[in-house]
PDB file of C-alpha atoms in Angstrom:
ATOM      1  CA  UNK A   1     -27.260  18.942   5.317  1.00  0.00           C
ATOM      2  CA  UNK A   2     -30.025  16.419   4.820  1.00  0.00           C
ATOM      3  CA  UNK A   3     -28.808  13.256   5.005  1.00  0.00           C
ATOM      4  CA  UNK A   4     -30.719   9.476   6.261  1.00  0.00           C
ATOM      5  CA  UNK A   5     -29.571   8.277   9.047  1.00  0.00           C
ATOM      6  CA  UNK A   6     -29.347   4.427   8.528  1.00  0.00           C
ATOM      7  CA  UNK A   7     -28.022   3.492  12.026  1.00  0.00           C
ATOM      8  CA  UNK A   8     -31.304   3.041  13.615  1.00  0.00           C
ATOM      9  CA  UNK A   9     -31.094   5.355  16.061  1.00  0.00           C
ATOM     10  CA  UNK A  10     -30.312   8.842  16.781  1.00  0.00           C
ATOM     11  CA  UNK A  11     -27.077   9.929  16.593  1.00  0.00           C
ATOM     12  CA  UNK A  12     -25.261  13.468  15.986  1.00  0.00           C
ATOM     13  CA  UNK A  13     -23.092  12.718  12.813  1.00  0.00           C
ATOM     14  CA  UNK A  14     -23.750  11.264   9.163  1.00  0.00           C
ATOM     15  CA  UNK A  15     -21.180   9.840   6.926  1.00  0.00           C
ATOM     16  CA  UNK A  16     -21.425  12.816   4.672  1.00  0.00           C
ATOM     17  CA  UNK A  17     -20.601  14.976   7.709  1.00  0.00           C
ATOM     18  CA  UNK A  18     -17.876  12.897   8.702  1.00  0.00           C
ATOM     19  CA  UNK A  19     -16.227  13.323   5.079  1.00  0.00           C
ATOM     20  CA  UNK A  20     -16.876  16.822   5.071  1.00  0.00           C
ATOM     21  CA  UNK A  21     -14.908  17.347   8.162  1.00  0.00           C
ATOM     22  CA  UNK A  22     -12.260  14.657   8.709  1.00  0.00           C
ATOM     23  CA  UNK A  23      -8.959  14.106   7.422  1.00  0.00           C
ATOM     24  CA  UNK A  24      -9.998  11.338   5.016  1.00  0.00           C
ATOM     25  CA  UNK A  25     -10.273  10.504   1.404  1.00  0.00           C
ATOM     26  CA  UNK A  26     -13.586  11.427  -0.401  1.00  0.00           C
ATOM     27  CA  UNK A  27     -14.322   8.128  -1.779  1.00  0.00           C
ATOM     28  CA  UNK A  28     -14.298   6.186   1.479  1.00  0.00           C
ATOM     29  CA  UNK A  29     -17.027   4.064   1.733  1.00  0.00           C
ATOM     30  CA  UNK A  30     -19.943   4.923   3.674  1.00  0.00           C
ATOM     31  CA  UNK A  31     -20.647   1.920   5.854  1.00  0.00           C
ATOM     32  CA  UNK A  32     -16.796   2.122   6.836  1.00  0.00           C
ATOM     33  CA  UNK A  33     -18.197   5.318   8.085  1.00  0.00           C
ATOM     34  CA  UNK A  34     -21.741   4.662   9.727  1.00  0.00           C
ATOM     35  CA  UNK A  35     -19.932   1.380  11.956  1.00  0.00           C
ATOM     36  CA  UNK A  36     -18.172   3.485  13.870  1.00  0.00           C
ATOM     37  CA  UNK A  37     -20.280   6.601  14.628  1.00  0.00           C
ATOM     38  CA  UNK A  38     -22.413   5.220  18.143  1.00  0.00           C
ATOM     39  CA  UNK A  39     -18.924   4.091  18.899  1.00  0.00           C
ATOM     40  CA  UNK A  40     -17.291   7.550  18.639  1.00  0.00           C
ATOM     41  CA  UNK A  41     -19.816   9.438  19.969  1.00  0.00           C
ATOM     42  CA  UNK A  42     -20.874   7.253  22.786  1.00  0.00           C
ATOM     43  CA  UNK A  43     -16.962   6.894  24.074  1.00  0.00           C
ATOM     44  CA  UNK A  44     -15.883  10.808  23.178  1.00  0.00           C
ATOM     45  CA  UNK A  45     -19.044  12.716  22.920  1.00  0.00           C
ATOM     46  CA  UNK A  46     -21.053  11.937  25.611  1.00  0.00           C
ATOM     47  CA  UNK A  47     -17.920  12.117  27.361  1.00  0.00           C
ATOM     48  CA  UNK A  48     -17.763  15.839  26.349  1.00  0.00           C
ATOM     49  CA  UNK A  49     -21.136  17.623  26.543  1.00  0.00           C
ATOM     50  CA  UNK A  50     -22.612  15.357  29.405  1.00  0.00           C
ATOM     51  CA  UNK A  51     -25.710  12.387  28.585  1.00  0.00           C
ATOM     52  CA  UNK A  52     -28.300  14.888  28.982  1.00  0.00           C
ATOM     53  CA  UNK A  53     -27.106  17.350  26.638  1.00  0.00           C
ATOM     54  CA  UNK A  54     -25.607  14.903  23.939  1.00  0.00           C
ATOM     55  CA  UNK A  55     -29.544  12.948  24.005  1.00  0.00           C
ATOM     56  CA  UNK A  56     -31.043  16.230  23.827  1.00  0.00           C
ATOM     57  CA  UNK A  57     -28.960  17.473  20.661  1.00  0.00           C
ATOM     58  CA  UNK A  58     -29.612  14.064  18.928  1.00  0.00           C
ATOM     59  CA  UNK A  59     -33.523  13.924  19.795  1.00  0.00           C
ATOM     60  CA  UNK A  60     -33.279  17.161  18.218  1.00  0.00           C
ATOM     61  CA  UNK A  61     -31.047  16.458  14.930  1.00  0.00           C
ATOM     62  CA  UNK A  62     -33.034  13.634  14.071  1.00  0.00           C
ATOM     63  CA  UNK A  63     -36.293  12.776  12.742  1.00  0.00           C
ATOM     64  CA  UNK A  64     -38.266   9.640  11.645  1.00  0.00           C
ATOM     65  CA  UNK A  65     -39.996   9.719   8.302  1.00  0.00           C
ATOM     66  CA  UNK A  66     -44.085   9.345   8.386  1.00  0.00           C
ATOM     67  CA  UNK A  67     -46.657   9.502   5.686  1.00  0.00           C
ATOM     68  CA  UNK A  68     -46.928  13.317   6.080  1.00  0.00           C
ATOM     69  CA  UNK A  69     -43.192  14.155   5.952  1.00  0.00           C
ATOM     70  CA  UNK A  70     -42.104  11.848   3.754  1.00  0.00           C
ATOM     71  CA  UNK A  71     -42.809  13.587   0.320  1.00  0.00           C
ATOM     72  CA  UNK A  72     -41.146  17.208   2.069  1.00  0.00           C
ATOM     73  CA  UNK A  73     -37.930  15.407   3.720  1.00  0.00           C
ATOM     74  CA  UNK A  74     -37.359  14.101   0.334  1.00  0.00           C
ATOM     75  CA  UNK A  75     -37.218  17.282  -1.552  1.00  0.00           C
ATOM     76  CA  UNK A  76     -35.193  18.750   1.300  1.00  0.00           C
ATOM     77  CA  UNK A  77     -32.363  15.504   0.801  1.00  0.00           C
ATOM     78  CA  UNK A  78     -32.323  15.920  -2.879  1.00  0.00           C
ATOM     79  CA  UNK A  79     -31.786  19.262  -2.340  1.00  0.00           C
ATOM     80  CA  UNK A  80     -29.196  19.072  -0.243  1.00  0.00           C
ATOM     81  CA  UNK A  81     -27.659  15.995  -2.355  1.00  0.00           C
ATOM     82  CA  UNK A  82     -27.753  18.535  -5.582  1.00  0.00           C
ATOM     83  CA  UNK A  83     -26.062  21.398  -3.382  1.00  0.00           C
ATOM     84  CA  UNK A  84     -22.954  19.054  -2.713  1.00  0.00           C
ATOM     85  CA  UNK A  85     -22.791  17.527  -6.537  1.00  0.00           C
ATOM     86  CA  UNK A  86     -24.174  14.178  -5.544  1.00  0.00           C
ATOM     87  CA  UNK A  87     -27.259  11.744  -7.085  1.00  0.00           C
ATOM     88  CA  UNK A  88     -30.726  12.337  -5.686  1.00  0.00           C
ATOM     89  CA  UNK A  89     -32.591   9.334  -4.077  1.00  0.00           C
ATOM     90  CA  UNK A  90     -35.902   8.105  -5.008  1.00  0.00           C
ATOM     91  CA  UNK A  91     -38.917   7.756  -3.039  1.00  0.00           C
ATOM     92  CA  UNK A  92     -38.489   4.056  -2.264  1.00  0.00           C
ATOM     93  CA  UNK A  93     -35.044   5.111  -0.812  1.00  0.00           C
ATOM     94  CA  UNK A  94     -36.802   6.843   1.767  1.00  0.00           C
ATOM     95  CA  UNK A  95     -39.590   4.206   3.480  1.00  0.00           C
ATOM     96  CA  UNK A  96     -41.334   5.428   6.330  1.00  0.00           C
ATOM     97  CA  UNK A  97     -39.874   4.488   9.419  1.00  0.00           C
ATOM     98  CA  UNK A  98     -36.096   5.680   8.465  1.00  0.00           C
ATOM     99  CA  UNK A  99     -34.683   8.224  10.149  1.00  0.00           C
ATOM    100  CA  UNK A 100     -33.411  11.645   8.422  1.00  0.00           C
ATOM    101  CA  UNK A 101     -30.691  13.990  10.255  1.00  0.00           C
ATOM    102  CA  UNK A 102     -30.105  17.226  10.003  1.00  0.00           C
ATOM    103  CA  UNK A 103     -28.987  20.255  11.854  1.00  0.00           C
ATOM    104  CA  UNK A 104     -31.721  22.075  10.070  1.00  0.00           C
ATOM    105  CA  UNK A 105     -34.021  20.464  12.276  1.00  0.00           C
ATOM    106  CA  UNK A 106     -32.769  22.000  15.470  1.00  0.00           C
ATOM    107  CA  UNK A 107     -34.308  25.185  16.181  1.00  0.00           C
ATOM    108  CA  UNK A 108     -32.027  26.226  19.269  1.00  0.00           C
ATOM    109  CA  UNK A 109     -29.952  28.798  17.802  1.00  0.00           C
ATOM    110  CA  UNK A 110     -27.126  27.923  20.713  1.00  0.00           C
ATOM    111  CA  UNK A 111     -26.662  24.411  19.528  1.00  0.00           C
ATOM    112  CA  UNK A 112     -26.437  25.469  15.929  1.00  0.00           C
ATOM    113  CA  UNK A 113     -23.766  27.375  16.959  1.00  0.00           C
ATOM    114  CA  UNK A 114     -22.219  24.960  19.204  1.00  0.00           C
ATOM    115  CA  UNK A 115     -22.185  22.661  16.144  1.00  0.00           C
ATOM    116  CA  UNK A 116     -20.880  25.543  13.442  1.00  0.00           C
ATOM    117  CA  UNK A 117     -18.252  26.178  15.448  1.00  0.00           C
ATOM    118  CA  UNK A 118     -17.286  22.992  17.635  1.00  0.00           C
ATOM    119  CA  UNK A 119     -19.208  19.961  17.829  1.00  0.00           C
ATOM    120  CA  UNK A 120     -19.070  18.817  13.824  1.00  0.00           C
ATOM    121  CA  UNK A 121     -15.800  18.641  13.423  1.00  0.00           C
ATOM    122  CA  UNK A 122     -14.785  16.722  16.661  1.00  0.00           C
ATOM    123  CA  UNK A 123     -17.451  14.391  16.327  1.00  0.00           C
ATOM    124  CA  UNK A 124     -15.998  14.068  12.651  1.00  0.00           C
ATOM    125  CA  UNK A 125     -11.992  13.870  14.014  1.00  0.00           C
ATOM    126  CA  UNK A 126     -14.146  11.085  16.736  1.00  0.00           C
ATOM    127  CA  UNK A 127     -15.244   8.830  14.011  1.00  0.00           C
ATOM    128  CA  UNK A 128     -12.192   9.124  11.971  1.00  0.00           C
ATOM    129  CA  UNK A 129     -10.072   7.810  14.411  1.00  0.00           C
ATOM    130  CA  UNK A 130     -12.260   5.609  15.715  1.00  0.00           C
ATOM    131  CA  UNK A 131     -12.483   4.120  12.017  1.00  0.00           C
ATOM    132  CA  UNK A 132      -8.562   4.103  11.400  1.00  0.00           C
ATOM    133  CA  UNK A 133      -8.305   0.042  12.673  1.00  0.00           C
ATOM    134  CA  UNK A 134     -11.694  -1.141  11.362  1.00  0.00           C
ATOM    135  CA  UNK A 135     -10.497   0.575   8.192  1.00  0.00           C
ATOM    136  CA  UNK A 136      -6.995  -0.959   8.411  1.00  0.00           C
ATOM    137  CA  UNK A 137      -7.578  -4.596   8.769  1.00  0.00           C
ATOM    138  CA  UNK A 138     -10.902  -5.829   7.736  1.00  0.00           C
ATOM    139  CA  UNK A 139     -13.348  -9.078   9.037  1.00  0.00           C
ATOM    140  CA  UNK A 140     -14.024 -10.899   6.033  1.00  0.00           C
ATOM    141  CA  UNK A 141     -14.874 -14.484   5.409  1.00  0.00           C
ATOM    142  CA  UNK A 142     -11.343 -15.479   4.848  1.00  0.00           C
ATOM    143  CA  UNK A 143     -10.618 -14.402   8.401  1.00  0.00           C
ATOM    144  CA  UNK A 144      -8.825 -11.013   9.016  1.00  0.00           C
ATOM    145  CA  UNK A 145      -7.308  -9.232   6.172  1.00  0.00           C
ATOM    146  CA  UNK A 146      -5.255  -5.896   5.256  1.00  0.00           C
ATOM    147  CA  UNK A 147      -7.685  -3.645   3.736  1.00  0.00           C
ATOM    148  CA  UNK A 148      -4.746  -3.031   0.747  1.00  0.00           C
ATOM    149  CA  UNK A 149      -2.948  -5.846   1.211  1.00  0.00           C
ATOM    150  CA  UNK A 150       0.952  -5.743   0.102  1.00  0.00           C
ATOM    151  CA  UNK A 151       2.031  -7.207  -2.971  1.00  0.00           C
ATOM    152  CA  UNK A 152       5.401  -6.822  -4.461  1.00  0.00           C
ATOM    153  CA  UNK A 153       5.557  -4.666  -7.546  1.00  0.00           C
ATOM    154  CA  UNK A 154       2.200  -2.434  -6.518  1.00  0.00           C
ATOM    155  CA  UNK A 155       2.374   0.720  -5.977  1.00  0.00           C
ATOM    156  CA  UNK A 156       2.486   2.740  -2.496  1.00  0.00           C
ATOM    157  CA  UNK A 157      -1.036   3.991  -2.599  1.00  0.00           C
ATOM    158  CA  UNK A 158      -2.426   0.737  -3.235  1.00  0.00           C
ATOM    159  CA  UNK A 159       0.112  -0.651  -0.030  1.00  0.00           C
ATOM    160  CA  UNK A 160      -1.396  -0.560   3.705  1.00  0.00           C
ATOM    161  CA  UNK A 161       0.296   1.279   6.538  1.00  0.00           C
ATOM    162  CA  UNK A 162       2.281  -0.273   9.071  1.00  0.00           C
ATOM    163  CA  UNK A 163       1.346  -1.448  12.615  1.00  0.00           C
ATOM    164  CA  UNK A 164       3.685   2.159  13.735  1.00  0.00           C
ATOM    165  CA  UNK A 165       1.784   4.277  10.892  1.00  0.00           C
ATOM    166  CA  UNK A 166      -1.390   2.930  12.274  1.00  0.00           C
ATOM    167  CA  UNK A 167      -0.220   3.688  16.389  1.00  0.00           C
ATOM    168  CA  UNK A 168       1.406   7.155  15.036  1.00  0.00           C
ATOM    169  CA  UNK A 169      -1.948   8.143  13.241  1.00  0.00           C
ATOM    170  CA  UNK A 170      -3.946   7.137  16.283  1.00  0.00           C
ATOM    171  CA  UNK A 171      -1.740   9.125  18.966  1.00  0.00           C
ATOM    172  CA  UNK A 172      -1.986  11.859  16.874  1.00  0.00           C
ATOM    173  CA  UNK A 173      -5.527  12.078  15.798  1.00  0.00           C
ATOM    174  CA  UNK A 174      -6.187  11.832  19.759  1.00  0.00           C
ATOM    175  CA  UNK A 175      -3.333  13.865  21.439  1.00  0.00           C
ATOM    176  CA  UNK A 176      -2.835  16.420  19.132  1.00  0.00           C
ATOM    177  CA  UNK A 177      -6.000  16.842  17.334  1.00  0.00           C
ATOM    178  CA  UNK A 178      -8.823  15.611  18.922  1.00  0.00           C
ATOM    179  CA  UNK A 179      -7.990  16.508  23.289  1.00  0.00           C
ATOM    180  CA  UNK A 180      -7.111  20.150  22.160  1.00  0.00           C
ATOM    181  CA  UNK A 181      -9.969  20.686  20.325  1.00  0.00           C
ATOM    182  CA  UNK A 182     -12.048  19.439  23.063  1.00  0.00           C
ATOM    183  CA  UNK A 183     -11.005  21.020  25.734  1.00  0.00           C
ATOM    184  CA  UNK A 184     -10.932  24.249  23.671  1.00  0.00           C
ATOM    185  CA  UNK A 185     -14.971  23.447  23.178  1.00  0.00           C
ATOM    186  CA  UNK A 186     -15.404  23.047  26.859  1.00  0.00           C
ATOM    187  CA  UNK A 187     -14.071  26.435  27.256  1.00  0.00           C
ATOM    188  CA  UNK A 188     -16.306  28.113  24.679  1.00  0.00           C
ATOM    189  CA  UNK A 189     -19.258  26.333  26.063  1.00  0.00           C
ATOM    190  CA  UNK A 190     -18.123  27.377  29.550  1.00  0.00           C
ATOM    191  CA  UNK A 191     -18.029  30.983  28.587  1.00  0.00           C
ATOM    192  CA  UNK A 192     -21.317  30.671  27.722  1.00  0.00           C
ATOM    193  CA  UNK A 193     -23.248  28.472  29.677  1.00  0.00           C
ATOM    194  CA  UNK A 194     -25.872  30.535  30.695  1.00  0.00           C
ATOM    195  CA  UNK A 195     -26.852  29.258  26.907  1.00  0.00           C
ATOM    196  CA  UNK A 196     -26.576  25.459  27.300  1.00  0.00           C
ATOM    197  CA  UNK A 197     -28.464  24.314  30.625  1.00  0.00           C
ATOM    198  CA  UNK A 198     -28.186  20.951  29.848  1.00  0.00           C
ATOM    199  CA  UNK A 199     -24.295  21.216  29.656  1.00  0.00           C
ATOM    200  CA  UNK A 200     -23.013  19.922  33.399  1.00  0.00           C
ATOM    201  CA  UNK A 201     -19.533  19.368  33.274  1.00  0.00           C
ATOM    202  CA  UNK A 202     -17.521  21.351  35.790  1.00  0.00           C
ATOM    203  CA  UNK A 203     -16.580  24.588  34.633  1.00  0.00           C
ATOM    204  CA  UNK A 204     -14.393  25.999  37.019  1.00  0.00           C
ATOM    205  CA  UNK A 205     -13.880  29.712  36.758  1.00  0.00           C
ATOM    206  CA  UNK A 206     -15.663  30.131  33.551  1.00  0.00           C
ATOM    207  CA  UNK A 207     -14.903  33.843  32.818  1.00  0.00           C
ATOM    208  CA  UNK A 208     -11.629  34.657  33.854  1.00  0.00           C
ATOM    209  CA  UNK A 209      -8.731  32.782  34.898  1.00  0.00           C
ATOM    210  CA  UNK A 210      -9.080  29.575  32.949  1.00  0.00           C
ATOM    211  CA  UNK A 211      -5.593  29.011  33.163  1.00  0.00           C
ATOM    212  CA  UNK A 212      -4.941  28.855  36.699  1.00  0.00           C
ATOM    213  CA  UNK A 213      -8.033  26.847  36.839  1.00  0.00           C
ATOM    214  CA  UNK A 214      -6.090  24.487  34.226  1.00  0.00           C
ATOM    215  CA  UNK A 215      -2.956  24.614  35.791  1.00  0.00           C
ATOM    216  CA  UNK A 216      -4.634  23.718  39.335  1.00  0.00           C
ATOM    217  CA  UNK A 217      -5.879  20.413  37.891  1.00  0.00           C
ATOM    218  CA  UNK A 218      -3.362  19.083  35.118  1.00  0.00           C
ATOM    219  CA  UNK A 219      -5.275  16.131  34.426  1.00  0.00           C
ATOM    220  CA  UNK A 220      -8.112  18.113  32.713  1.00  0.00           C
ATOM    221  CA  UNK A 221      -5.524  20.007  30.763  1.00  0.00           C
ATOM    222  CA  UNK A 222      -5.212  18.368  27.344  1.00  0.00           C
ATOM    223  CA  UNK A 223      -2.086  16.320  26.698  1.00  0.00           C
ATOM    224  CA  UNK A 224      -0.704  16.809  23.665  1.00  0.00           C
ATOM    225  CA  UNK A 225       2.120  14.725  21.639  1.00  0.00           C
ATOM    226  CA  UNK A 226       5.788  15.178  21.076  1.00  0.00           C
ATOM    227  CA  UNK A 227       6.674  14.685  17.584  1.00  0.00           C
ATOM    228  CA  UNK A 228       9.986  12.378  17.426  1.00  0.00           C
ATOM    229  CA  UNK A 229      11.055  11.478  14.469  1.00  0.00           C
ATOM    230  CA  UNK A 230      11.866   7.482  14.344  1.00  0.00           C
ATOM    231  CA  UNK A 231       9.818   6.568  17.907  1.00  0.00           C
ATOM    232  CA  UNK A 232       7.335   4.459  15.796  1.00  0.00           C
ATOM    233  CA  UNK A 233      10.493   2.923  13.816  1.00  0.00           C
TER     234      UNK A 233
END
């Protein structure tokens, strides 16, 4: 997936990505997207897969565009654009200097698996909850404002959530989707480190007895939430 990367800087994940793989609505805008992607990957990525590895995957997902590669990286967007149903981009859309991401770039088989398998859709669960406040109540110049505010006589969909909805979506997104996830990641990688150098978290017994290893330090083990109906009331 071709997509420019308008943050500046590297990073793993594009708005199109994120939409792709997180439980959000299609038609979310994308710079309620692209704010919150350093954030989400600086605070839960790097956190994962280690500095060294997470700089190493972005150096390699990322590229800036130069008067040689500009003509090709814009065929290979509007390709890509056209593959998902969406408008291609002129040439002026694409000045030199921007940066383009892609996991087409990467040519370390290992990390295209990692991110197949793994690494897209928790950096994608990341963002989204990292976006569900920003999202919720918005800086504007009026001051601080529901992003739907209420209104009697509107309908639900058009109606915010609730400070609880908000607090239930984020324990959930983190305890039940995102720390499982992660931790089962860590355990793939783990199995197969001999394929990702730069990966230097502690692995404990890597190919047999992961769950003793687990049990012997609970604190690793992901937490996970207990639904009750009516807490957040």
């Amino acid at each position: 997936m071709y997509r420019i990367n308008r943050l500046g800087r590297n990073v793993l994940i594009t708005a199109d990505e994120v939409k792709y793989h997180a439980p959000c609505d299609s038609s979310v805008s994308e710079r309620n997207i692209i704010q919150n992607i350093i954030l989400a990957e600086e605070r839960y990525i790097t956190e994962a897969i280690g500095d060294d590895f997470y700089y190493d995957f972005i150096d390699k997902k990322n590229r800036m565009v130069t008067t040689s590669n500009q003509n090709d990286l814009l065929d290979k967007i509007n390709e890509s654009l056209e593959s998902y149903g969406l408008r291609n981009i002129e040439k002026k859309e694409l000045p030199i200097g921007i940066l383009v991401n892609a996991i087409e770039f990467v040519d370390n088989e290992y990390y295209v698996q990692l991110w197949g398998n793994f690494l897209w859709k928790l950096t994608a669960e990341c963002v989204d909850a990292m976006s569900t406040v920003t999202n919720w109540v918005k800086h504007t110049n009026q001051g601080q404002m529901l992003n739907a505010p209420k209104v009697i006589g509107t309908t639900a969909e058009a109606n915010s959530a609730d400070p609880k909805d908000i607090k239930f979506k984020m324990d959930h997104s983190v305890l039940d989707r995102i720390n499982p996830f992660k931790q089962r990641m860590e355990e793939w990688i783990c199995k197969r480190i001999q394929n990702y150098p730069l990966y230097n978290k502690e692995c404990g017994k890597c190919n047999s007895q992961m769950d003793d290893y687990y049990r012997d330090k609970p604190t690793i083990k992901a937490q996970k939430s207990d639904i009750v109906l009516g807490v957040y009331n």
